[in-house]
GROMACS .gro file of C-alpha atoms in nm:
model
  230
    1MET     CA    1  -2.739  -0.080  -0.271
    2ARG     CA    2  -2.541  -0.343  -0.470
    3LYS     CA    3  -2.575  -0.682  -0.352
    4PRO     CA    4  -2.235  -0.871  -0.255
    5VAL     CA    5  -2.147  -1.154  -0.488
    6VAL     CA    6  -2.079  -1.371  -0.174
    7ASP     CA    7  -2.332  -1.432   0.107
    8TYR     CA    8  -2.094  -1.372   0.416
    9ARG     CA    9  -2.376  -1.441   0.655
   10LYS     CA   10  -2.313  -1.802   0.607
   11LEU     CA   11  -1.929  -1.772   0.657
   12ARG     CA   12  -1.830  -2.001   0.956
   13LEU     CA   13  -1.488  -2.136   1.071
   14SER     CA   14  -1.606  -2.478   0.957
   15ASN     CA   15  -1.642  -2.365   0.600
   16ILE     CA   16  -1.378  -2.090   0.566
   17THR     CA   17  -1.166  -2.314   0.346
   18SER     CA   18  -1.439  -2.384   0.100
   19PRO     CA   19  -1.429  -2.236  -0.247
   20GLU     CA   20  -1.669  -1.980  -0.176
   21TYR     CA   21  -1.501  -1.838   0.125
   22HIS     CA   22  -1.124  -1.927   0.113
   23HIS     CA   23  -1.029  -1.584  -0.028
   24VAL     CA   24  -1.094  -1.454   0.332
   25LEU     CA   25  -0.799  -1.632   0.453
   26TYR     CA   26  -0.588  -1.379   0.276
   27LEU     CA   27  -0.649  -1.139   0.533
   28LEU     CA   28  -0.439  -1.348   0.757
   29GLY     CA   29  -0.149  -1.172   0.594
   30TRP     CA   30  -0.218  -0.860   0.804
   31VAL     CA   31  -0.178  -1.074   1.134
   32GLY     CA   32   0.171  -1.181   0.998
   33TYR     CA   33   0.267  -0.817   0.901
   34PHE     CA   34   0.160  -0.673   1.251
   35CYS     CA   35   0.364  -0.953   1.428
   36LEU     CA   36   0.672  -0.870   1.223
   37TYR     CA   37   0.620  -0.505   1.253
   38PHE     CA   38   0.615  -0.536   1.622
   39LEU     CA   39   0.942  -0.735   1.609
   40THR     CA   40   1.122  -0.509   1.384
   41GLU     CA   41   1.022  -0.207   1.567
   42ASN     CA   42   1.110  -0.337   1.921
   43LEU     CA   43   1.395  -0.582   1.858
   44ILE     CA   44   1.626  -0.388   1.625
   45PRO     CA   45   1.828  -0.135   1.790
   46TYR     CA   46   1.811   0.217   1.643
   47GLU     CA   47   2.220   0.211   1.638
   48LYS     CA   48   2.217  -0.087   1.394
   49CYS     CA   49   1.994   0.105   1.136
   50HIS     CA   50   2.127   0.285   0.832
   51VAL     CA   51   2.031   0.619   0.776
   52MET     CA   52   1.834   0.676   0.455
   53HIS     CA   53   1.897   1.022   0.298
   54CYS     CA   54   1.957   1.211  -0.037
   55PHE     CA   55   1.995   1.560  -0.147
   56LEU     CA   56   1.634   1.601  -0.227
   57ASP     CA   57   1.538   1.528   0.120
   58ASP     CA   58   1.696   1.861   0.200
   59VAL     CA   59   1.532   2.040  -0.067
   60ILE     CA   60   1.171   1.918   0.014
   61PRO     CA   61   1.016   2.119   0.305
   62PHE     CA   62   0.779   1.986   0.572
   63CYS     CA   63   0.427   2.063   0.463
   64GLU     CA   64   0.137   1.984   0.690
   65TRP     CA   65  -0.120   1.982   0.402
   66PHE     CA   66   0.024   1.663   0.277
   67VAL     CA   67  -0.096   1.506   0.593
   68LEU     CA   68  -0.439   1.486   0.438
   69ALA     CA   69  -0.293   1.261   0.152
   70TYR     CA   70  -0.073   1.071   0.399
   71THR     CA   71  -0.364   0.967   0.611
   72PHE     CA   72  -0.605   0.897   0.327
   73TRP     CA   73  -0.388   0.605   0.240
   74TYR     CA   74  -0.541   0.414   0.542
   75LEU     CA   75  -0.897   0.486   0.415
   76LEU     CA   76  -0.813   0.385   0.054
   77ILE     CA   77  -0.672   0.052   0.177
   78VAL     CA   78  -1.007  -0.013   0.375
   79ILE     CA   79  -1.216   0.108   0.082
   80SER     CA   80  -1.033  -0.106  -0.168
   81LEU     CA   81  -1.026  -0.416   0.009
   82LEU     CA   82  -1.391  -0.389   0.146
   83TRP     CA   83  -1.510  -0.329  -0.210
   84PHE     CA   84  -1.325  -0.622  -0.371
   85ILE     CA   85  -1.412  -0.860  -0.098
   86LEU     CA   86  -1.794  -0.782  -0.138
   87TYR     CA   87  -1.791  -0.749  -0.511
   88ASP     CA   88  -1.498  -0.929  -0.671
   89PRO     CA   89  -1.312  -1.194  -0.464
   90GLN     CA   90  -1.065  -1.257  -0.717
   91LYS     CA   91  -0.961  -0.891  -0.743
   92PHE     CA   92  -0.946  -0.907  -0.367
   93LYS     CA   93  -0.721  -1.209  -0.367
   94GLU     CA   94  -0.497  -1.019  -0.622
   95LEU     CA   95  -0.476  -0.703  -0.427
   96GLN     CA   96  -0.421  -0.885  -0.092
   97GLY     CA   97  -0.172  -1.117  -0.265
   98PHE     CA   98   0.014  -0.786  -0.382
   99ILE     CA   99   0.029  -0.662  -0.036
  100ILE     CA  100   0.147  -0.979   0.122
  101VAL     CA  101   0.436  -1.007  -0.118
  102THR     CA  102   0.532  -0.664  -0.056
  103GLN     CA  103   0.499  -0.695   0.334
  104VAL     CA  104   0.709  -1.007   0.326
  105VAL     CA  105   0.978  -0.868   0.106
  106ALA     CA  106   0.997  -0.526   0.288
  107MET     CA  107   1.005  -0.698   0.635
  108ALA     CA  108   1.286  -0.930   0.523
  109THR     CA  109   1.464  -0.611   0.392
  110TYR     CA  110   1.418  -0.427   0.730
  111ILE     CA  111   1.564  -0.730   0.923
  112ILE     CA  112   1.858  -0.787   0.680
  113TYR     CA  113   1.937  -0.420   0.628
  114PRO     CA  114   1.783  -0.216   0.896
  115SER     CA  115   1.687   0.133   0.801
  116CYS     CA  116   1.595   0.460   0.963
  117GLN     CA  117   1.551   0.835   0.869
  118GLU     CA  118   1.645   1.149   1.050
  119LEU     CA  119   1.424   1.397   0.872
  120ARG     CA  120   1.149   1.480   1.117
  121PRO     CA  121   1.145   1.838   1.228
  122GLU     CA  122   1.225   1.912   1.591
  123THR     CA  123   0.940   2.162   1.606
  124PHE     CA  124   0.657   2.217   1.353
  125PRO     CA  125   0.655   2.553   1.181
  126ARG     CA  126   0.291   2.606   1.299
  127GLU     CA  127   0.056   2.450   1.547
  128ASN     CA  128  -0.269   2.342   1.410
  129LEU     CA  129  -0.495   2.037   1.348
  130LEU     CA  130  -0.267   1.892   1.084
  131THR     CA  131   0.048   1.921   1.277
  132ALA     CA  132  -0.121   1.775   1.575
  133VAL     CA  133  -0.223   1.466   1.369
  134MET     CA  134   0.129   1.438   1.228
  135GLY     CA  135   0.269   1.457   1.576
  136ALA     CA  136   0.043   1.182   1.694
  137ILE     CA  137   0.166   0.969   1.389
  138TYR     CA  138   0.526   1.042   1.497
  139ALA     CA  139   0.453   0.926   1.841
  140PHE     CA  140   0.341   0.567   1.761
  141ASP     CA  141   0.539   0.521   1.435
  142THR     CA  142   0.917   0.517   1.488
  143PRO     CA  143   1.138   0.647   1.204
  144THR     CA  144   1.279   0.287   1.162
  145GLY     CA  145   1.200   0.014   0.900
  146VAL     CA  146   1.152   0.268   0.628
  147CYS     CA  147   1.316   0.148   0.315
  148PRO     CA  148   1.139   0.047   0.100
  149SER     CA  149   0.834   0.248   0.183
  150LEU     CA  150   0.530   0.024   0.224
  151HIS     CA  151   0.315   0.338   0.208
  152VAL     CA  152   0.414   0.361  -0.161
  153ALA     CA  153   0.428  -0.001  -0.231
  154TYR     CA  154   0.072  -0.067  -0.110
  155SER     CA  155  -0.045   0.233  -0.292
  156MET     CA  156   0.097   0.103  -0.624
  157GLY     CA  157  -0.090  -0.227  -0.564
  158ILE     CA  158  -0.409  -0.041  -0.511
  159MET     CA  159  -0.358   0.144  -0.818
  160SER     CA  160  -0.271  -0.148  -1.042
  161THR     CA  161  -0.569  -0.352  -0.917
  162TRP     CA  162  -0.817  -0.069  -0.978
  163LEU     CA  163  -0.682   0.002  -1.330
  164LYS     CA  164  -0.718  -0.375  -1.413
  165TYR     CA  165  -1.090  -0.376  -1.279
  166LYS     CA  166  -1.302  -0.341  -1.573
  167GLU     CA  167  -1.609  -0.239  -1.387
  168ALA     CA  168  -1.448   0.057  -1.225
  169PRO     CA  169  -1.559   0.386  -1.396
  170VAL     CA  170  -1.303   0.611  -1.564
  171TRP     CA  171  -1.340   0.889  -1.306
  172TRP     CA  172  -1.273   0.669  -1.018
  173LYS     CA  173  -0.946   0.526  -1.188
  174VAL     CA  174  -0.832   0.867  -1.240
  175PHE     CA  175  -0.902   0.971  -0.892
  176VAL     CA  176  -0.710   0.654  -0.758
  177VAL     CA  177  -0.404   0.743  -0.984
  178ILE     CA  178  -0.394   1.108  -0.865
  179ALA     CA  179  -0.452   0.982  -0.502
  180VAL     CA  180  -0.162   0.734  -0.534
  181ILE     CA  181   0.077   1.001  -0.660
  182LEU     CA  182  -0.013   1.234  -0.378
  183ILE     CA  183   0.004   0.968  -0.120
  184SER     CA  184   0.360   0.865  -0.242
  185ILE     CA  185   0.497   1.215  -0.258
  186SER     CA  186   0.333   1.304   0.078
  187THR     CA  187   0.574   1.060   0.259
  188ALA     CA  188   0.850   1.303   0.181
  189PHE     CA  189   0.674   1.601   0.244
  190VAL     CA  190   0.544   1.496   0.606
  191LYS     CA  191   0.910   1.381   0.673
  192GLN     CA  192   0.800   1.002   0.724
  193HIS     CA  193   1.029   0.871   0.446
  194SER     CA  194   1.331   0.972   0.246
  195VAL     CA  195   1.308   0.996  -0.122
  196VAL     CA  196   1.538   0.699  -0.137
  197ASP     CA  197   1.249   0.490   0.031
  198ILE     CA  198   1.002   0.593  -0.243
  199PHE     CA  199   1.228   0.499  -0.523
  200ALA     CA  200   1.302   0.167  -0.346
  201ALA     CA  201   0.953   0.080  -0.343
  202ILE     CA  202   0.924   0.089  -0.715
  203PRO     CA  203   1.123  -0.220  -0.788
  204LEU     CA  204   0.940  -0.398  -0.499
  205SER     CA  205   0.606  -0.309  -0.666
  206ILE     CA  206   0.732  -0.427  -0.985
  207LEU     CA  207   0.825  -0.765  -0.822
  208ALA     CA  208   0.479  -0.805  -0.660
  209GLU     CA  209   0.324  -0.709  -0.989
  210ALA     CA  210   0.514  -0.973  -1.174
  211ILE     CA  211   0.429  -1.254  -0.907
  212ILE     CA  212   0.059  -1.169  -0.868
  213PHE     CA  213  -0.043  -1.082  -1.221
  214GLY     CA  214   0.240  -1.206  -1.431
  215LYS     CA  215   0.149  -1.413  -1.752
  216SER     CA  216  -0.227  -1.403  -1.662
  217TYR     CA  217  -0.237  -1.031  -1.743
  218TRP     CA  218   0.062  -0.920  -1.934
  219LEU     CA  219   0.107  -1.200  -2.199
  220PRO     CA  220  -0.250  -1.191  -2.317
  221LYS     CA  221  -0.235  -0.810  -2.357
  222PHE     CA  222   0.098  -0.843  -2.564
  223LYS     CA  223  -0.047  -1.127  -2.768
  224ASN     CA  224  -0.358  -0.897  -2.856
  225TRP     CA  225  -0.135  -0.613  -2.942
  226ARG     CA  226   0.083  -0.837  -3.169
  227GLU     CA  227  -0.234  -0.982  -3.339
  228LYS     CA  228  -0.367  -0.612  -3.415
  229ARG     CA  229  -0.021  -0.530  -3.552
  230ALA     CA  230  -0.004  -0.842  -3.780
   0.00000   0.00000   0.00000
């Protein structure tokens, strides 16, 4: 098994701000997110929410097979953050920073412009394990605070970080791209999001991309391209 680049056995509260371990503090972003999630889910009345809907939502059917892609999102987040925190702390900071930016902007949007969706089926067309899982998700995740979709925004951040990670094999990068595409469209097929929410996540992801990567990535690439053209 590959050895982690940081020895976390020596991590203590007393040294967590040291250069070796300070990247771990980025995980506090999740604490802030869950606090804001609780507040937006419980303090914003449903009647105040704007319904997200477009014609594509009426064309796209509920399909329980997309539950597999939708729930894989949780595993993909864990795998990505765990890999980078063990083997590339800088990439961990970039990915977690991307997630924090999208969290903050999305939560602010949910408060300023509360949103909801009314797309969930009253009854599932079939009863099986997949619809049971989706029913459980419906039970704990209310249909509010949906635009933009964090499911999509996080996925875009994960894809962007892996594509920039030079040590990742090509097959894994291809797998992540396909997974992110399926995860994104799955939000519409399991009726967790309107297509509007999916498209709203794109400018949010672009904003996070610019803030986190910005000049450190895009300008050197552009400079190299111009030098080759010269």
